[in-house]
Coordinates of C-alpha atoms and ligand atoms in Angstrom, one line a residue:
M1 CA 0.1 0.2 -0.2
S2 CA 1.4 3.7 -1.5
D3 CA 2.1 5.8 1.6
F4 CA -0.9 8.3 -0.1
V5 CA -3.3 5.4 0.8
S6 CA -2.9 4.2 4.1
D7 CA -2.4 7.8 5.2
F8 CA -5.8 8.4 3.6
M9 CA -7.4 5.4 5.0
A10 CA -5.7 6.2 8.5
R11 CA -8.1 9.8 8.6
V12 CA -10.9 7.6 6.5
K13 CA -11.0 5.0 10.0
A14 CA -10.7 7.7 12.5
K15 CA -13.3 9.5 11.3
N16 CA -15.7 6.5 10.7
P17 CA -14.7 4.4 13.5
A18 CA -16.4 1.0 13.3
E19 CA -18.1 0.7 10.2
P20 CA -15.5 -2.3 8.2
E21 CA -17.7 -2.5 5.0
F22 CA -17.1 1.4 4.7
H23 CA -13.5 1.6 5.1
Q24 CA -13.5 -1.2 2.7
A25 CA -15.1 -0.1 -0.4
V26 CA -13.4 3.4 0.1
K27 CA -10.0 1.6 0.2
E28 CA -10.9 -0.5 -3.1
V29 CA -12.1 3.5 -5.0
V30 CA -8.7 5.1 -2.9
E31 CA -5.8 2.6 -4.4
S32 CA -7.9 2.2 -7.9
V33 CA -7.7 6.1 -8.9
E34 CA -3.9 7.3 -7.1
L35 CA -2.9 7.5 -10.0
V36 CA -5.7 9.6 -11.4
L37 CA -5.0 11.9 -8.3
E38 CA -1.7 12.1 -9.5
K39 CA -2.4 12.8 -13.6
H40 CA -4.9 15.6 -12.1
P41 CA -3.1 18.1 -9.6
E42 CA -6.7 19.7 -9.6
Y43 CA -8.5 16.9 -7.8
R44 CA -6.4 16.7 -4.7
K45 CA -6.2 20.5 -4.9
A46 CA -9.8 20.3 -4.4
K47 CA -9.6 17.3 -2.2
I48 CA -12.7 15.4 -4.7
M49 CA -11.3 12.1 -2.3
E50 CA -11.8 13.6 1.0
R51 CA -15.1 15.3 -0.4
I52 CA -16.2 12.1 -2.3
S53 CA -15.7 9.7 0.5
E54 CA -18.1 12.5 2.9
P55 CA -21.6 11.7 2.6
E56 CA -23.7 15.2 1.6
R57 CA -25.9 14.2 4.3
V58 CA -26.9 11.7 6.6
I59 CA -30.7 11.2 8.1
M60 CA -31.5 8.6 10.8
F61 CA -34.2 8.2 12.3
R62 CA -37.2 6.3 14.8
I63 CA -39.2 4.0 13.3
P64 CA -41.6 2.6 15.8
W65 CA -44.2 0.5 14.5
V66 CA -47.0 -1.7 16.3
D67 CA -47.4 -5.8 15.5
D68 CA -50.4 -7.9 15.3
Q69 CA -50.4 -8.9 19.0
G70 CA -50.6 -5.2 19.7
D71 CA -46.7 -5.2 20.7
Y72 CA -44.3 -2.2 20.1
H73 CA -41.4 -2.1 18.6
V74 CA -38.7 0.1 17.7
N75 CA -36.4 0.3 14.6
R76 CA -33.6 2.1 13.3
G77 CA -34.0 3.9 10.0
F78 CA -31.5 6.0 7.8
R79 CA -30.9 7.6 4.4
I80 CA -27.6 8.2 3.3
E81 CA -27.5 10.8 1.1
M82 CA -23.8 10.7 -0.2
N83 CA -23.5 12.2 -3.8
S84 CA -25.8 14.9 -5.5
A85 CA -23.0 16.1 -8.0
I86 CA -24.7 14.3 -11.4
G87 CA -27.9 14.0 -10.5
P88 CA -30.4 14.0 -7.8
Y89 CA -29.5 10.7 -5.1
K90 CA -30.5 7.3 -6.3
G91 CA -30.4 4.1 -4.2
G92 CA -32.6 1.9 -2.6
L93 CA -33.8 0.8 1.0
R94 CA -32.2 -2.4 2.6
F95 CA -34.5 -3.9 5.8
H96 CA -32.8 -6.8 6.8
P97 CA -31.6 -7.1 11.0
S98 CA -27.5 -6.4 9.6
V99 CA -28.6 -3.1 8.4
N100 CA -26.2 -0.3 10.0
L101 CA -24.7 3.3 9.5
G102 CA -21.6 1.8 8.0
I103 CA -23.0 -0.6 5.9
L104 CA -25.5 1.5 4.2
K105 CA -22.2 4.4 3.8
F106 CA -20.7 1.7 2.0
L107 CA -23.6 1.4 -0.4
A108 CA -23.7 4.7 -0.6
F109 CA -20.4 5.0 -1.3
E110 CA -20.9 2.4 -4.3
Q111 CA -23.7 3.7 -5.2
V112 CA -22.0 6.7 -6.1
F113 CA -19.6 5.2 -9.2
K114 CA -22.1 2.9 -10.3
N115 CA -24.7 5.6 -11.0
S116 CA -21.9 7.6 -13.0
L117 CA -21.2 4.4 -14.7
T118 CA -24.6 4.0 -15.9
T119 CA -24.3 7.4 -18.5
L120 CA -27.5 8.4 -17.0
P121 CA -27.9 11.8 -14.6
M122 CA -28.4 10.1 -11.2
G123 CA -26.2 11.2 -7.6
G124 CA -26.2 8.6 -5.3
G125 CA -27.9 7.7 -2.2
K126 CA -28.7 4.7 0.2
G127 CA -31.2 3.8 2.6
G128 CA -33.0 1.1 5.2
S129 CA -33.4 0.1 8.7
D130 CA -32.6 -3.1 11.5
F131 CA -36.1 -4.2 10.3
D132 CA -36.4 -7.9 9.8
P133 CA -39.5 -8.9 7.4
K134 CA -39.0 -12.3 8.0
G135 CA -42.0 -13.7 9.5
K136 CA -43.6 -11.0 9.3
S137 CA -47.6 -10.6 8.0
D138 CA -48.5 -8.7 5.3
D139 CA -50.4 -6.2 7.8
E140 CA -47.1 -5.8 10.0
V141 CA -44.7 -4.8 7.0
M142 CA -47.5 -1.8 5.8
R143 CA -47.5 -0.8 9.4
F144 CA -43.7 -0.5 9.7
C145 CA -43.8 0.8 5.9
Q146 CA -46.3 3.5 7.3
S147 CA -43.8 4.5 9.8
F148 CA -40.9 5.1 7.6
M149 CA -42.1 7.2 5.0
M150 CA -43.5 8.9 8.0
E151 CA -40.0 10.7 8.4
L152 CA -38.5 9.6 5.2
Y153 CA -41.6 11.3 3.0
R154 CA -39.8 15.4 4.4
H155 CA -36.1 14.5 2.8
I156 CA -37.0 12.8 -0.7
G157 CA -38.9 14.3 -4.0
P158 CA -38.4 13.7 -7.8
N159 CA -35.8 16.2 -8.1
T160 CA -34.5 15.1 -4.7
D161 CA -33.5 11.7 -3.5
I162 CA -35.5 8.7 -5.5
P163 CA -35.2 5.6 -3.4
A164 CA -35.6 1.8 -5.0
G165 CA -35.8 -1.5 -3.8
D166 CA -32.3 -3.8 -2.3
I167 CA -32.6 -6.9 0.2
G168 CA -35.5 -7.4 1.7
V169 CA -37.6 -4.7 -0.1
G170 CA -39.7 -5.4 -3.5
G171 CA -43.2 -4.7 -4.9
R172 CA -45.0 -5.3 -2.2
E173 CA -43.0 -2.8 0.3
I174 CA -42.6 0.1 -2.2
G175 CA -46.1 0.1 -2.8
F176 CA -47.3 0.6 1.2
L177 CA -44.0 3.7 1.3
F178 CA -45.8 5.4 -2.5
G179 CA -49.2 4.9 -0.9
T180 CA -48.1 6.7 2.6
Y181 CA -46.2 9.1 0.6
K182 CA -49.4 9.9 -1.7
K183 CA -51.2 10.2 1.5
I184 CA -49.4 12.7 3.5
R185 CA -47.8 14.8 0.2
N186 CA -51.6 14.6 -1.6
E187 CA -49.1 14.1 -4.2
F188 CA -48.7 11.4 -7.7
A189 CA -45.0 11.9 -8.0
G190 CA -42.0 9.8 -9.2
I191 CA -40.7 9.4 -5.7
L192 CA -39.9 5.6 -6.1
T193 CA -38.6 3.6 -8.6
G194 CA -39.6 -0.4 -8.7
K195 CA -43.7 1.0 -9.0
G196 CA -45.9 -1.1 -10.0
L197 CA -46.7 -1.8 -13.6
N198 CA -50.0 0.1 -12.9
W199 CA -49.4 2.8 -11.2
G200 CA -46.0 4.3 -12.7
G201 CA -43.4 1.2 -12.6
S202 CA -40.8 0.2 -15.4
L203 CA -41.0 -2.9 -17.5
I204 CA -37.8 -4.6 -17.1
R205 CA -37.2 -3.1 -14.0
P206 CA -37.6 -6.2 -11.7
E207 CA -35.2 -8.2 -14.2
A208 CA -32.8 -5.9 -14.7
T209 CA -30.6 -6.4 -12.2
G210 CA -30.1 -9.6 -13.1
Y211 CA -30.3 -9.4 -16.9
G212 CA -27.7 -6.8 -16.5
A213 CA -25.0 -9.0 -14.8
V214 CA -26.1 -11.8 -17.4
Y215 CA -25.4 -9.2 -20.0
F216 CA -21.8 -8.0 -18.5
A217 CA -20.6 -11.5 -18.2
A218 CA -21.8 -12.3 -22.3
E219 CA -19.6 -9.0 -22.7
M220 CA -17.1 -10.0 -20.5
L221 CA -16.5 -13.8 -22.5
A222 CA -17.4 -11.4 -25.5
T223 CA -13.4 -10.4 -25.3
R224 CA -12.1 -13.6 -25.3
G225 CA -14.7 -15.1 -28.5
E226 CA -17.0 -16.8 -26.2
T227 CA -20.7 -17.3 -25.4
L228 CA -22.6 -18.2 -22.4
E229 CA -24.0 -20.9 -24.2
G230 CA -23.2 -24.6 -22.7
K231 CA -21.5 -22.7 -19.8
T232 CA -22.4 -24.2 -16.1
C233 CA -23.2 -21.5 -13.5
L234 CA -22.7 -20.7 -9.9
V235 CA -25.6 -18.3 -8.3
S236 CA -26.1 -17.1 -4.7
G237 CA -28.7 -16.4 -3.4
S238 CA -32.7 -16.9 -4.6
G239 CA -34.4 -13.3 -4.5
N240 CA -34.7 -10.7 -6.8
V241 CA -31.2 -11.0 -8.7
A242 CA -30.7 -14.2 -8.6
Q243 CA -34.1 -15.0 -10.3
Y244 CA -33.6 -12.6 -13.1
T245 CA -30.1 -14.0 -13.4
T246 CA -30.9 -17.5 -13.2
E247 CA -34.1 -16.3 -16.3
K248 CA -31.3 -14.5 -18.4
I249 CA -28.4 -17.7 -18.3
L250 CA -31.4 -19.5 -19.1
D251 CA -32.5 -17.0 -22.1
L252 CA -28.3 -17.4 -23.2
G253 CA -28.2 -21.0 -22.7
G254 CA -26.5 -21.9 -20.2
K255 CA -27.3 -24.2 -17.2
I256 CA -27.3 -22.9 -13.3
V257 CA -26.7 -26.0 -10.9
T258 CA -27.0 -23.9 -7.1
L259 CA -29.2 -21.0 -5.4
S260 CA -28.9 -20.1 -2.0
D261 CA -30.5 -18.4 1.0
S262 CA -29.1 -17.7 4.1
G263 CA -30.5 -20.8 5.6
G264 CA -28.2 -22.7 2.9
Y265 CA -28.1 -24.1 -1.0
I266 CA -28.7 -26.6 -3.4
Y267 CA -26.8 -28.0 -5.8
D268 CA -28.9 -29.6 -8.3
P269 CA -26.5 -31.2 -10.9
D270 CA -29.2 -31.5 -13.9
G271 CA -29.9 -27.7 -13.5
I272 CA -32.5 -25.4 -13.0
D273 CA -34.9 -25.4 -16.2
R274 CA -37.7 -22.7 -16.4
E275 CA -40.1 -25.1 -14.5
K276 CA -37.8 -25.1 -11.4
L277 CA -36.9 -21.7 -11.5
N278 CA -41.1 -20.6 -11.4
Y279 CA -41.2 -22.5 -8.8
V280 CA -38.7 -20.4 -7.3
M281 CA -40.1 -17.3 -7.7
E282 CA -43.6 -18.4 -6.5
L283 CA -41.7 -20.0 -3.5
K284 CA -39.8 -17.0 -2.8
N285 CA -42.2 -13.8 -3.7
L286 CA -45.7 -15.4 -3.2
R287 CA -45.1 -18.1 -0.4
R288 CA -41.5 -17.0 1.3
G289 CA -40.9 -20.1 2.0
R290 CA -37.3 -21.5 2.2
I291 CA -34.9 -22.8 -0.4
S292 CA -34.8 -26.2 1.3
E293 CA -38.3 -26.9 0.1
F294 CA -36.7 -27.1 -3.5
A295 CA -34.8 -30.1 -2.8
E296 CA -37.7 -31.2 -1.2
K297 CA -39.9 -31.0 -4.5
Y298 CA -36.7 -31.9 -6.8
P299 CA -35.3 -35.0 -6.3
S300 CA -32.2 -34.3 -8.2
A301 CA -31.3 -31.7 -6.2
A302 CA -29.0 -32.0 -2.1
Y303 CA -30.0 -29.1 0.4
H304 CA -26.5 -28.3 2.6
P305 CA -27.7 -26.4 5.2
A306 CA -25.4 -23.0 6.9
D307 CA -22.6 -24.0 8.6
S308 CA -22.0 -21.2 11.0
S309 CA -18.9 -23.4 12.3
N310 CA -16.9 -23.3 9.4
V311 CA -17.4 -19.4 8.0
D312 CA -13.8 -19.6 5.8
H313 CA -15.5 -22.0 4.0
N314 CA -19.0 -21.9 1.7
P315 CA -19.1 -25.2 0.0
L316 CA -21.7 -23.4 -2.9
W317 CA -18.2 -22.2 -4.1
D318 CA -16.7 -25.2 -4.5
H319 CA -18.1 -27.5 -7.4
K320 CA -17.3 -27.3 -10.5
A321 CA -18.2 -24.6 -12.9
D322 CA -17.3 -22.1 -15.7
C323 CA -19.2 -19.2 -14.3
A324 CA -20.1 -17.6 -11.0
F325 CA -22.7 -15.0 -10.6
P326 CA -22.8 -14.1 -6.6
S327 CA -26.4 -12.6 -6.4
A328 CA -26.9 -12.7 -2.3
T329 CA -24.9 -10.2 -0.6
Q330 CA -21.3 -8.6 0.9
N331 CA -18.2 -10.5 1.3
E332 CA -20.1 -14.1 0.9
I333 CA -17.1 -15.0 -1.1
N334 CA -13.4 -14.8 0.7
K335 CA -10.0 -15.6 -0.4
E336 CA -10.5 -20.0 0.3
D337 CA -13.9 -20.2 -1.2
A338 CA -11.9 -17.7 -4.2
Q339 CA -9.2 -19.8 -4.7
N340 CA -11.8 -22.8 -4.8
L341 CA -13.5 -21.3 -7.9
I342 CA -10.5 -21.0 -10.0
K343 CA -9.7 -24.6 -8.4
N344 CA -13.1 -25.7 -10.0
G345 CA -12.8 -24.3 -13.7
V346 CA -14.7 -20.7 -12.8
Y347 CA -12.7 -17.9 -15.3
V348 CA -15.9 -15.5 -15.1
V349 CA -17.4 -14.2 -11.6
S350 CA -20.2 -11.0 -12.2
E351 CA -21.0 -9.8 -9.2
G352 CA -24.8 -9.4 -9.0
A353 CA -24.9 -8.5 -5.2
N354 CA -23.2 -5.3 -3.7
M355 CA -19.2 -6.0 -3.2
P356 CA -19.9 -10.0 -2.9
T357 CA -16.0 -10.2 -2.4
T358 CA -13.5 -9.6 0.4
P359 CA -10.6 -7.7 -0.6
D360 CA -8.1 -10.8 -0.6
G361 CA -10.6 -12.8 -2.6
V362 CA -10.4 -9.8 -5.4
D363 CA -6.6 -10.2 -5.7
V364 CA -7.0 -14.1 -6.5
Y365 CA -9.5 -13.0 -9.0
L366 CA -7.3 -10.7 -10.3
G367 CA -3.6 -13.0 -9.7
N368 CA -5.3 -15.7 -11.9
K369 CA -6.6 -12.9 -14.6
I370 CA -10.0 -14.3 -15.0
L371 CA -12.9 -12.4 -15.9
Y372 CA -13.7 -10.1 -13.0
G373 CA -16.9 -8.0 -13.3
P374 CA -17.2 -5.9 -9.7
G375 CA -20.4 -4.8 -8.0
K376 CA -20.6 -1.2 -9.3
A377 CA -19.9 -2.3 -12.7
A378 CA -21.5 -5.9 -13.1
N379 CA -25.2 -5.0 -11.3
A380 CA -25.3 -1.5 -12.8
G381 CA -28.3 -2.7 -15.1
G382 CA -31.1 -2.0 -11.8
V383 CA -30.1 1.3 -11.3
A384 CA -29.8 2.3 -14.9
V385 CA -33.5 0.7 -16.0
S386 CA -34.8 3.2 -12.0
G387 CA -33.1 5.7 -14.2
L388 CA -35.6 4.7 -16.9
E389 CA -37.8 4.6 -14.8
M390 CA -37.4 8.3 -14.1
S391 CA -37.2 9.3 -17.7
Q392 CA -40.9 7.6 -18.1
N393 CA -42.7 9.4 -15.2
S394 CA -41.2 12.8 -16.4
M395 CA -43.2 12.5 -19.8
R396 CA -45.8 10.4 -17.9
Y397 CA -45.1 7.6 -20.9
S398 CA -44.2 4.2 -21.2
W399 CA -41.6 2.5 -23.2
S400 CA -42.7 -1.1 -24.0
R401 CA -40.7 -4.7 -22.8
E402 CA -38.4 -4.3 -26.0
E403 CA -37.5 -0.6 -26.1
V404 CA -36.4 -0.8 -22.2
D405 CA -34.0 -4.4 -22.6
K406 CA -32.4 -2.9 -25.4
K407 CA -31.6 0.1 -23.7
L408 CA -31.1 -2.1 -20.6
H409 CA -28.3 -4.0 -23.0
G410 CA -27.1 -0.9 -24.7
I411 CA -26.5 0.1 -21.4
M412 CA -24.8 -3.1 -20.0
K413 CA -22.3 -2.8 -22.9
S414 CA -21.9 0.4 -22.6
I415 CA -20.2 0.4 -19.0
H416 CA -18.1 -2.8 -20.4
T417 CA -16.6 -0.4 -22.9
S418 CA -15.8 2.1 -20.5
C419 CA -14.5 -0.4 -17.7
L420 CA -12.1 -1.6 -20.4
Q421 CA -11.5 1.4 -21.7
A422 CA -10.6 3.3 -18.2
A423 CA -8.2 0.6 -17.5
E424 CA -6.3 1.2 -20.6
Q425 CA -5.5 4.1 -20.6
Y426 CA -4.6 4.2 -16.7
G427 CA -2.1 1.2 -17.1
S428 CA -3.6 -2.1 -16.2
P429 CA -5.7 -3.2 -19.5
G430 CA -8.4 -6.0 -18.7
N431 CA -8.4 -5.0 -15.1
Y432 CA -12.6 -3.9 -14.4
V433 CA -12.2 -3.1 -11.1
N434 CA -9.9 -0.2 -11.9
G435 CA -11.3 0.7 -15.0
A436 CA -15.1 1.0 -12.9
N437 CA -13.9 3.1 -10.2
I438 CA -11.5 5.3 -12.2
A439 CA -14.5 5.5 -15.2
G440 CA -16.9 6.5 -11.9
F441 CA -14.6 8.9 -10.2
I442 CA -13.9 10.9 -13.3
K443 CA -17.3 11.6 -14.2
V444 CA -18.3 13.1 -11.1
A445 CA -14.9 14.9 -10.2
D446 CA -15.3 17.0 -13.0
S447 CA -19.0 17.5 -11.9
M448 CA -18.0 18.6 -8.5
L449 CA -14.5 20.8 -10.0
D450 CA -17.7 22.6 -12.3
Q451 CA -19.8 23.2 -9.5
G452 CA -17.3 24.8 -7.3
I453 CA -16.7 24.0 -3.6
F454 CA -20.5 22.6 -2.8
G455 CA -20.3 20.3 -5.9
Ligands
NDP501 P1 -33.3 -9.8 -2.0 O1 -34.5 -9.5 -0.8 O2 -34.7 -10.3 -3.1 O3 -32.8 -11.6 -1.9 C1 -32.0 -11.1 -1.3 C2 -31.0 -12.9 -1.2 O4 -29.1 -13.1 -0.6 C3 -32.3 -13.9 -0.6 O5 -32.0 -15.1 -0.8 C4 -31.0 -13.7 0.9 O6 -32.3 -15.0 1.9 C5 -30.1 -13.6 0.5 N1 -29.2 -13.3 1.9 C6 -29.3 -12.0 1.9 N2 -28.4 -11.5 3.3 C7 -27.5 -12.6 3.7 C8 -26.9 -12.8 4.1 N3 -26.4 -12.2 5.5 N4 -26.2 -14.1 3.9 C9 -26.4 -15.0 3.4 N5 -27.7 -14.9 1.9 C10 -28.4 -14.2 2.4 O7 -32.6 -9.3 -2.1 P2 -31.7 -8.9 -3.8 O8 -31.9 -10.2 -4.4 O9 -32.5 -7.4 -3.9 O10 -30.5 -8.3 -3.5 C11 -29.5 -9.3 -3.4 C12 -27.9 -8.4 -4.1 O11 -28.0 -7.9 -4.9 C13 -28.0 -7.5 -2.9 O12 -26.2 -7.2 -2.6 C14 -28.0 -6.0 -2.8 O13 -27.3 -5.3 -2.5 C15 -27.7 -6.0 -4.7 N6 -28.5 -5.6 -5.5 C16 -29.8 -5.3 -6.1 C17 -30.2 -4.5 -6.7 C18 -32.2 -4.8 -7.3 O14 -32.3 -4.2 -8.0 N7 -32.9 -5.8 -6.2 C19 -29.6 -4.0 -7.6 C20 -28.5 -3.8 -7.5 C21 -27.5 -4.6 -6.8 P3 -33.0 -15.1 3.1 O15 -34.1 -14.8 2.1 O16 -32.3 -16.2 3.6 O17 -32.3 -13.7 3.6
2IT502 O1 -27.6 -1.6 -5.7 C1 -28.3 -1.0 -6.1 O2 -27.7 -0.8 -7.3 C2 -30.1 -1.2 -6.2 N1 -30.1 -1.5 -4.9 C3 -30.7 -0.5 -6.8 C4 -31.5 0.8 -6.6 C5 -31.9 2.1 -7.4 O3 -32.3 2.7 -7.3 O4 -32.2 0.9 -8.1

């Protein structure tokens, strides 16, 4: 590590104690852009890196709610408004018991560069709560969302901050949140994305993150003259991103042999075909059941419960395959898992999740020169179609499924090209990590310079 990076990180850690995920995300970017800062003294003088790693605003609030038994609860809510240099704050909401300030700051920070890469005018933000939707009734989730929006409404708006979904926040939650905003403000406005099709949502938004991650993998493979046809793929998670990653891999002729949730994973050597995927969608989206049930329904699949006594080895990543699509959560692949991927023949990793690989795991990918698409590039399709949803809301018009999918595909190709060009220009050809960080950074940094000290 250079003196510049270690001094910078020492200050970030002192200022943001006990936020390891935020430190991890900032360190990766500062390492990538060090050369850019050397070539551009104007960025150093304007303290762009210092400013970009400091949220413009952090909102933290109490969310009281009442369960079906009449018992009172209190959760903590957040919205991190990270950077608005190139557009209004934009990014998802996560409802998960692990949510804390540091996790949301890492996600908001990543979002700034991701949104910049999409070519659309969106700044970066993220929010959420430590509320656990698992096991809650629809009414409880609705009351929680209403209480969350009772505070959030004063901070968001179609030109200010536009939240969307993330872990634990899907169509149901966006509906409850939207209804509450409309009631409070007496206004029907595009204040959230991921809305229902009947009330301002965009076609392809539910599919966009997964489809985009597969389009990105296809672009990476094309640099070696290959396609996804006949490739065996490992997918983790079984939520929104994992489901539509699976669907698009099937469209492109690949075979998916794993899916997971926090309880464990299933391995199905026969492959997860469309019928099995429909079952997973019904299981997860309607019945809100566990992936273990998949192995009860399909005897070709084996269920492996998560082993909390051996967190260093996730056996999902220890199967013969060509491609991996981590689509569950941060740091789900560590160094040993990354080594297992390589050992089993994986040479394409396209990250649907945000920061799913630890830094020493990323070093394994880069050291082995595999095709590695980091989350902020590979999963940008979701927020890109959110940007398209905002455009459609502004026009009071909607595009067809084919039109949105074509735009999404074009955006993923353009992100892929930007990453390769920036990596090449700054001396690390083929390194999508440096490429994504540098290309995402320069657009935001130049906009901040243009706008002066408050940019
Ligand atoms: P969902 O809530 O729909 O699904 C999340 C999946 O990941 C579930 O299968 C869940 O299992 C599993 N999971 C979550 N946390 C953990 C954990 N700590 N350990 C093990 N498994 C876990 O969320 P999404 O599919 O929307 O999000 C998945 C990832 O993709 C996240 O990293 C998110 O930030 C990222 N992402 C999402 C985008 C979107 O548009 N939705 C856009 C870009 C990135 P269980 O049900 O048991 O909790
Ligand atoms: O991490 C992400 O990019 C998302 N959860 C989607 C954000 C959005 O505004 O659509």
